[in-house]
Amino acid sequence: RKEVEQDPGPFNVPEGATVAFNCTYSNSASQSFFWYRQDCRKEPKLLMSVYSSGNEDGRFTAQLNRASQYISLLIRDSKLSDSATYLCVVNKGGSYIPTFGRGTSLIVHP
Amino acid sequence: GAVVSQHPSWVICKSGTSVKIECRSLDFQATTMFWYRQFPKQSLMLMATSNEGSKATYEQGVEKDKFLINHASLTLSTLTVTSAHPEDSSFYICSARSPDRGLNGYTFGSGTRLTVV
């Protein structure tokens, strides 16, 4: 089982749609969780951290389920500019070494 | 916010030559930097963890003699791809954990696209 697994997609949605991505991780000792956004041929950029209680930033909501070892990202009212690859990042076994999922591709169309 | 400067952005080199990639933390001290490689449509794969003043820790399957990492100061880490081959062509990217974010995230360099011909 891979350390961090994501459905690569692509998720193809119309503007205004709500879309959700899940990510599962294998190491139960993982402590820190993040969602990053990566545009084509660019470096990843932090979208948001994921907290145990769940957190929201505008149209984006992240949640963590430790029991089932997965995190989720919900995007409401999708915009064309949301088109990108969304990377799930989990720290490596209690350390600060990040491990990346392969990313989920989102395409928002008019 | 924390900034990591990486260069060159892209480089084309001949097989058998060596290429050095630099990453600098501009406004913070990065005691640890991470080096990743990303092939098209693949995830970022951690190659090594670079610690200032000590030897880098390489991930399994990464040849330490081929990918030389030097982290001689708190603001500079370099990755040298020695005797490059076409299969080394990839997107190389560095990252450092930003102290101003605490546990919250890592700052990435802009990446280096290496093409070996």
mmCIF file of C-alpha atoms in Angstrom:
data_model
loop_
_atom_site.group_PDB
_atom_site.id
_atom_site.type_symbol
_atom_site.label_atom_id
_atom_site.label_comp_id
_atom_site.label_asym_id
_atom_site.label_seq_id
_atom_site.Cartn_x
_atom_site.Cartn_y
_atom_site.Cartn_z
ATOM 1 C CA ARG A 1 0.000 0.000 0.000
ATOM 2 C CA LYS A 2 1.341 3.417 -0.928
ATOM 3 C CA GLU A 3 2.008 5.852 1.879
ATOM 4 C CA VAL A 4 -0.363 8.434 0.460
ATOM 5 C CA GLU A 5 -2.994 7.551 -2.105
ATOM 6 C CA GLN A 6 -5.180 9.776 -4.207
ATOM 7 C CA ASP A 7 -7.519 9.220 -7.116
ATOM 8 C CA PRO A 8 -5.655 10.886 -10.008
ATOM 9 C CA GLY A 9 -8.901 11.862 -11.739
ATOM 10 C CA PRO A 10 -9.357 13.957 -13.727
ATOM 11 C CA PHE A 11 -12.460 15.375 -12.163
ATOM 12 C CA ASN A 12 -14.235 17.336 -14.860
ATOM 13 C CA VAL A 13 -16.883 19.666 -13.406
ATOM 14 C CA PRO A 14 -18.842 22.708 -14.551
ATOM 15 C CA GLU A 15 -18.387 26.118 -12.988
ATOM 16 C CA GLY A 16 -20.325 26.455 -9.786
ATOM 17 C CA ALA A 17 -20.206 22.764 -8.962
ATOM 18 C CA THR A 18 -19.131 21.302 -5.655
ATOM 19 C CA VAL A 19 -16.367 18.732 -5.833
ATOM 20 C CA ALA A 20 -14.665 16.620 -3.189
ATOM 21 C CA PHE A 21 -11.363 14.796 -3.147
ATOM 22 C CA ASN A 22 -10.223 12.150 -0.709
ATOM 23 C CA CYS A 23 -6.768 11.026 0.229
ATOM 24 C CA THR A 24 -5.790 8.026 2.340
ATOM 25 C CA TYR A 25 -2.568 7.566 4.237
ATOM 26 C CA SER A 26 -0.973 4.429 5.606
ATOM 27 C CA ASN A 27 1.067 5.609 8.572
ATOM 28 C CA SER A 28 -1.105 5.996 11.635
ATOM 29 C CA ALA A 29 1.665 7.979 13.335
ATOM 30 C CA SER A 30 1.360 10.819 10.824
ATOM 31 C CA GLN A 31 0.785 14.144 12.523
ATOM 32 C CA SER A 32 0.566 16.881 9.920
ATOM 33 C CA PHE A 33 -1.630 17.039 6.867
ATOM 34 C CA PHE A 34 -1.881 19.540 4.068
ATOM 35 C CA TRP A 35 -3.475 20.188 0.733
ATOM 36 C CA TYR A 36 -1.298 21.763 -1.921
ATOM 37 C CA ARG A 37 -2.218 23.042 -5.322
ATOM 38 C CA GLN A 38 0.074 22.556 -8.299
ATOM 39 C CA ASP A 39 -0.453 24.233 -11.629
ATOM 40 C CA CYS A 40 1.044 22.711 -14.739
ATOM 41 C CA ARG A 41 4.849 22.931 -14.724
ATOM 42 C CA LYS A 42 4.872 24.997 -11.564
ATOM 43 C CA GLU A 43 5.870 24.362 -7.994
ATOM 44 C CA PRO A 44 3.271 23.226 -5.452
ATOM 45 C CA LYS A 45 1.748 25.929 -3.278
ATOM 46 C CA LEU A 46 0.127 25.452 0.081
ATOM 47 C CA LEU A 47 -3.643 25.610 -0.152
ATOM 48 C CA MET A 48 -4.463 24.814 3.440
ATOM 49 C CA SER A 49 -3.467 22.759 6.418
ATOM 50 C CA VAL A 50 -5.848 20.112 7.700
ATOM 51 C CA TYR A 51 -6.805 20.100 11.350
ATOM 52 C CA SER A 52 -8.496 17.378 13.343
ATOM 53 C CA SER A 53 -11.551 19.508 13.924
ATOM 54 C CA GLY A 54 -11.848 20.348 10.241
ATOM 55 C CA ASN A 55 -11.221 23.787 8.846
ATOM 56 C CA GLU A 56 -12.601 26.075 6.220
ATOM 57 C CA ASP A 57 -11.063 28.785 4.099
ATOM 58 C CA GLY A 58 -13.580 30.500 1.881
ATOM 59 C CA ARG A 59 -14.869 27.969 -0.613
ATOM 60 C CA PHE A 60 -12.469 25.287 0.592
ATOM 61 C CA THR A 61 -13.131 22.895 3.453
ATOM 62 C CA ALA A 62 -10.652 20.313 4.689
ATOM 63 C CA GLN A 63 -11.374 17.456 7.040
ATOM 64 C CA LEU A 64 -9.363 14.758 8.729
ATOM 65 C CA ASN A 65 -10.580 11.340 9.804
ATOM 66 C CA ARG A 66 -7.853 9.744 11.875
ATOM 67 C CA ALA A 67 -9.774 6.551 12.556
ATOM 68 C CA SER A 68 -10.105 5.810 8.860
ATOM 69 C CA GLN A 69 -6.847 7.533 7.960
ATOM 70 C CA TYR A 70 -8.102 9.821 5.290
ATOM 71 C CA ILE A 71 -8.356 13.504 4.615
ATOM 72 C CA SER A 72 -10.707 15.297 2.321
ATOM 73 C CA LEU A 73 -10.940 18.552 0.440
ATOM 74 C CA LEU A 74 -14.265 20.058 -0.562
ATOM 75 C CA ILE A 75 -14.447 22.866 -3.073
ATOM 76 C CA ARG A 76 -17.727 24.745 -3.360
ATOM 77 C CA ASP A 77 -18.824 26.994 -6.200
ATOM 78 C CA SER A 78 -15.945 25.899 -8.439
ATOM 79 C CA LYS A 79 -14.226 28.552 -10.528
ATOM 80 C CA LEU A 80 -12.358 28.130 -13.789
ATOM 81 C CA SER A 81 -9.238 29.202 -11.913
ATOM 82 C CA ASP A 82 -9.579 26.223 -9.585
ATOM 83 C CA SER A 83 -8.395 23.974 -12.423
ATOM 84 C CA ALA A 84 -5.153 22.433 -11.171
ATOM 85 C CA THR A 85 -3.746 19.339 -9.533
ATOM 86 C CA TYR A 86 -4.436 19.026 -5.833
ATOM 87 C CA LEU A 87 -1.774 17.264 -3.827
ATOM 88 C CA CYS A 88 -2.369 15.581 -0.527
ATOM 89 C CA VAL A 89 0.642 15.845 1.757
ATOM 90 C CA VAL A 90 1.252 13.888 4.917
ATOM 91 C CA ASN A 91 4.259 14.145 7.138
ATOM 92 C CA LYS A 92 6.324 11.022 7.306
ATOM 93 C CA GLY A 93 5.677 9.000 10.407
ATOM 94 C CA GLY A 94 5.782 11.652 13.061
ATOM 95 C CA SER A 95 8.678 13.552 11.525
ATOM 96 C CA TYR A 96 8.527 16.708 9.463
ATOM 97 C CA ILE A 97 9.369 14.954 6.213
ATOM 98 C CA PRO A 98 6.468 15.432 3.816
ATOM 99 C CA THR A 99 5.183 12.652 1.594
ATOM 100 C CA PHE A 100 3.086 13.570 -1.408
ATOM 101 C CA GLY A 101 0.218 11.816 -3.047
ATOM 102 C CA ARG A 102 0.311 11.725 -6.843
ATOM 103 C CA GLY A 103 -2.327 14.426 -6.973
ATOM 104 C CA THR A 104 -5.887 14.710 -8.197
ATOM 105 C CA SER A 105 -6.480 16.634 -11.379
ATOM 106 C CA LEU A 106 -9.436 19.028 -11.434
ATOM 107 C CA ILE A 107 -10.771 20.591 -14.599
ATOM 108 C CA VAL A 108 -13.474 23.206 -14.234
ATOM 109 C CA HIS A 109 -15.216 24.037 -17.501
ATOM 110 C CA PRO A 110 -17.616 26.854 -18.409
ATOM 111 C CA GLY B 1 6.442 35.168 3.917
ATOM 112 C CA ALA B 2 9.179 32.614 3.521
ATOM 113 C CA VAL B 3 10.752 32.437 0.075
ATOM 114 C CA VAL B 4 12.939 29.765 -1.461
ATOM 115 C CA SER B 5 14.821 30.722 -4.593
ATOM 116 C CA GLN B 6 15.815 27.894 -6.916
ATOM 117 C CA HIS B 7 17.892 28.124 -10.068
ATOM 118 C CA PRO B 8 18.339 27.466 -12.831
ATOM 119 C CA SER B 9 14.685 27.218 -13.863
ATOM 120 C CA TRP B 10 15.573 24.997 -16.740
ATOM 121 C CA VAL B 11 18.726 23.464 -18.127
ATOM 122 C CA ILE B 12 19.637 21.351 -21.108
ATOM 123 C CA CYS B 13 22.837 19.369 -20.892
ATOM 124 C CA LYS B 14 24.653 16.650 -22.751
ATOM 125 C CA SER B 15 24.835 13.086 -21.496
ATOM 126 C CA GLY B 16 27.771 12.550 -19.223
ATOM 127 C CA THR B 17 27.989 16.095 -17.927
ATOM 128 C CA SER B 18 27.096 17.323 -14.438
ATOM 129 C CA VAL B 19 24.479 19.857 -13.495
ATOM 130 C CA LYS B 20 24.231 21.822 -10.254
ATOM 131 C CA ILE B 21 20.917 23.092 -8.925
ATOM 132 C CA GLU B 22 20.838 25.656 -6.124
ATOM 133 C CA CYS B 23 18.193 26.429 -3.572
ATOM 134 C CA ARG B 24 18.430 29.420 -1.315
ATOM 135 C CA SER B 25 16.172 30.421 1.541
ATOM 136 C CA LEU B 26 15.957 34.180 1.180
ATOM 137 C CA ASP B 27 14.440 35.368 4.417
ATOM 138 C CA PHE B 28 14.769 32.495 6.833
ATOM 139 C CA GLN B 29 17.256 29.887 7.897
ATOM 140 C CA ALA B 30 16.530 26.463 6.528
ATOM 141 C CA THR B 31 18.233 23.846 8.653
ATOM 142 C CA THR B 32 16.524 21.180 6.568
ATOM 143 C CA MET B 33 15.736 21.137 2.897
ATOM 144 C CA PHE B 34 14.065 18.424 0.890
ATOM 145 C CA TRP B 35 14.863 17.505 -2.674
ATOM 146 C CA TYR B 36 12.171 16.031 -4.893
ATOM 147 C CA ARG B 37 11.931 14.747 -8.413
ATOM 148 C CA GLN B 38 8.747 14.717 -10.430
ATOM 149 C CA PHE B 39 8.246 12.881 -13.708
ATOM 150 C CA PRO B 40 5.330 13.883 -15.967
ATOM 151 C CA LYS B 41 1.937 13.077 -14.439
ATOM 152 C CA GLN B 42 3.620 11.537 -11.413
ATOM 153 C CA SER B 43 3.797 12.636 -7.813
ATOM 154 C CA LEU B 44 6.745 14.394 -6.266
ATOM 155 C CA MET B 45 9.136 11.729 -5.073
ATOM 156 C CA LEU B 46 11.399 12.574 -2.182
ATOM 157 C CA MET B 47 14.999 11.977 -3.153
ATOM 158 C CA ALA B 48 16.812 13.150 -0.072
ATOM 159 C CA THR B 49 16.682 15.266 3.028
ATOM 160 C CA SER B 50 19.450 17.807 3.279
ATOM 161 C CA ASN B 51 20.630 18.871 6.712
ATOM 162 C CA GLU B 52 22.889 21.840 7.247
ATOM 163 C CA GLY B 53 26.354 20.800 8.305
ATOM 164 C CA SER B 54 25.814 17.075 7.992
ATOM 165 C CA LYS B 55 25.404 14.398 5.352
ATOM 166 C CA ALA B 56 22.165 14.185 3.465
ATOM 167 C CA THR B 57 19.778 11.322 4.052
ATOM 168 C CA TYR B 58 18.843 9.592 0.814
ATOM 169 C CA GLU B 59 15.668 7.692 0.125
ATOM 170 C CA GLN B 60 15.859 4.079 -0.881
ATOM 171 C CA GLY B 61 16.802 3.663 -4.516
ATOM 172 C CA VAL B 62 18.426 7.077 -4.876
ATOM 173 C CA GLU B 63 22.141 6.887 -5.656
ATOM 174 C CA LYS B 64 24.012 9.208 -3.333
ATOM 175 C CA ASP B 65 27.081 9.199 -5.559
ATOM 176 C CA LYS B 66 25.033 10.315 -8.527
ATOM 177 C CA PHE B 67 22.946 12.942 -6.777
ATOM 178 C CA LEU B 68 25.359 14.929 -4.640
ATOM 179 C CA ILE B 69 23.801 17.137 -2.036
ATOM 180 C CA ASN B 70 25.611 19.864 -0.178
ATOM 181 C CA HIS B 71 24.033 21.975 2.533
ATOM 182 C CA ALA B 72 26.977 24.022 3.715
ATOM 183 C CA SER B 73 25.042 26.966 5.116
ATOM 184 C CA LEU B 74 21.684 27.687 6.662
ATOM 185 C CA THR B 75 20.508 29.388 3.495
ATOM 186 C CA LEU B 76 21.922 27.285 0.678
ATOM 187 C CA SER B 77 21.521 23.692 -0.430
ATOM 188 C CA THR B 78 22.739 22.339 -3.756
ATOM 189 C CA LEU B 79 21.948 19.222 -5.736
ATOM 190 C CA THR B 80 24.450 18.093 -8.345
ATOM 191 C CA VAL B 81 23.383 15.525 -10.893
ATOM 192 C CA THR B 82 26.612 13.845 -11.925
ATOM 193 C CA SER B 83 27.172 12.071 -15.233
ATOM 194 C CA ALA B 84 23.653 12.882 -16.305
ATOM 195 C CA HIS B 85 21.754 10.526 -18.588
ATOM 196 C CA PRO B 86 18.524 11.055 -20.529
ATOM 197 C CA GLU B 87 16.586 9.102 -17.890
ATOM 198 C CA ASP B 88 17.584 11.791 -15.369
ATOM 199 C CA SER B 89 15.500 14.287 -17.317
ATOM 200 C CA SER B 90 12.866 15.434 -14.850
ATOM 201 C CA PHE B 91 11.525 18.292 -12.786
ATOM 202 C CA TYR B 92 13.654 18.755 -9.676
ATOM 203 C CA ILE B 93 12.307 20.823 -6.843
ATOM 204 C CA CYS B 94 13.482 21.752 -3.382
ATOM 205 C CA SER B 95 11.470 22.559 -0.320
ATOM 206 C CA ALA B 96 12.121 23.861 3.161
ATOM 207 C CA ARG B 97 9.890 23.946 6.166
ATOM 208 C CA SER B 98 9.138 27.535 6.961
ATOM 209 C CA PRO B 99 9.705 28.423 10.596
ATOM 210 C CA ASP B 100 7.110 31.178 10.448
ATOM 211 C CA ARG B 101 4.474 28.590 9.711
ATOM 212 C CA GLY B 102 5.454 26.244 12.479
ATOM 213 C CA LEU B 103 4.088 22.865 11.496
ATOM 214 C CA ASN B 104 1.984 24.416 8.796
ATOM 215 C CA GLY B 105 3.483 23.693 5.460
ATOM 216 C CA TYR B 106 6.567 23.833 3.408
ATOM 217 C CA THR B 107 7.882 26.438 1.004
ATOM 218 C CA PHE B 108 8.971 25.264 -2.405
ATOM 219 C CA GLY B 109 11.483 26.556 -4.853
ATOM 220 C CA SER B 110 10.169 27.185 -8.346
ATOM 221 C CA GLY B 111 11.723 23.997 -9.675
ATOM 222 C CA THR B 112 14.330 23.115 -12.266
ATOM 223 C CA ARG B 113 13.408 21.343 -15.450
ATOM 224 C CA LEU B 114 16.382 19.244 -16.512
ATOM 225 C CA THR B 115 16.632 17.843 -19.996
ATOM 226 C CA VAL B 116 19.557 15.571 -20.798
ATOM 227 C CA VAL B 117 20.242 15.044 -24.476
#
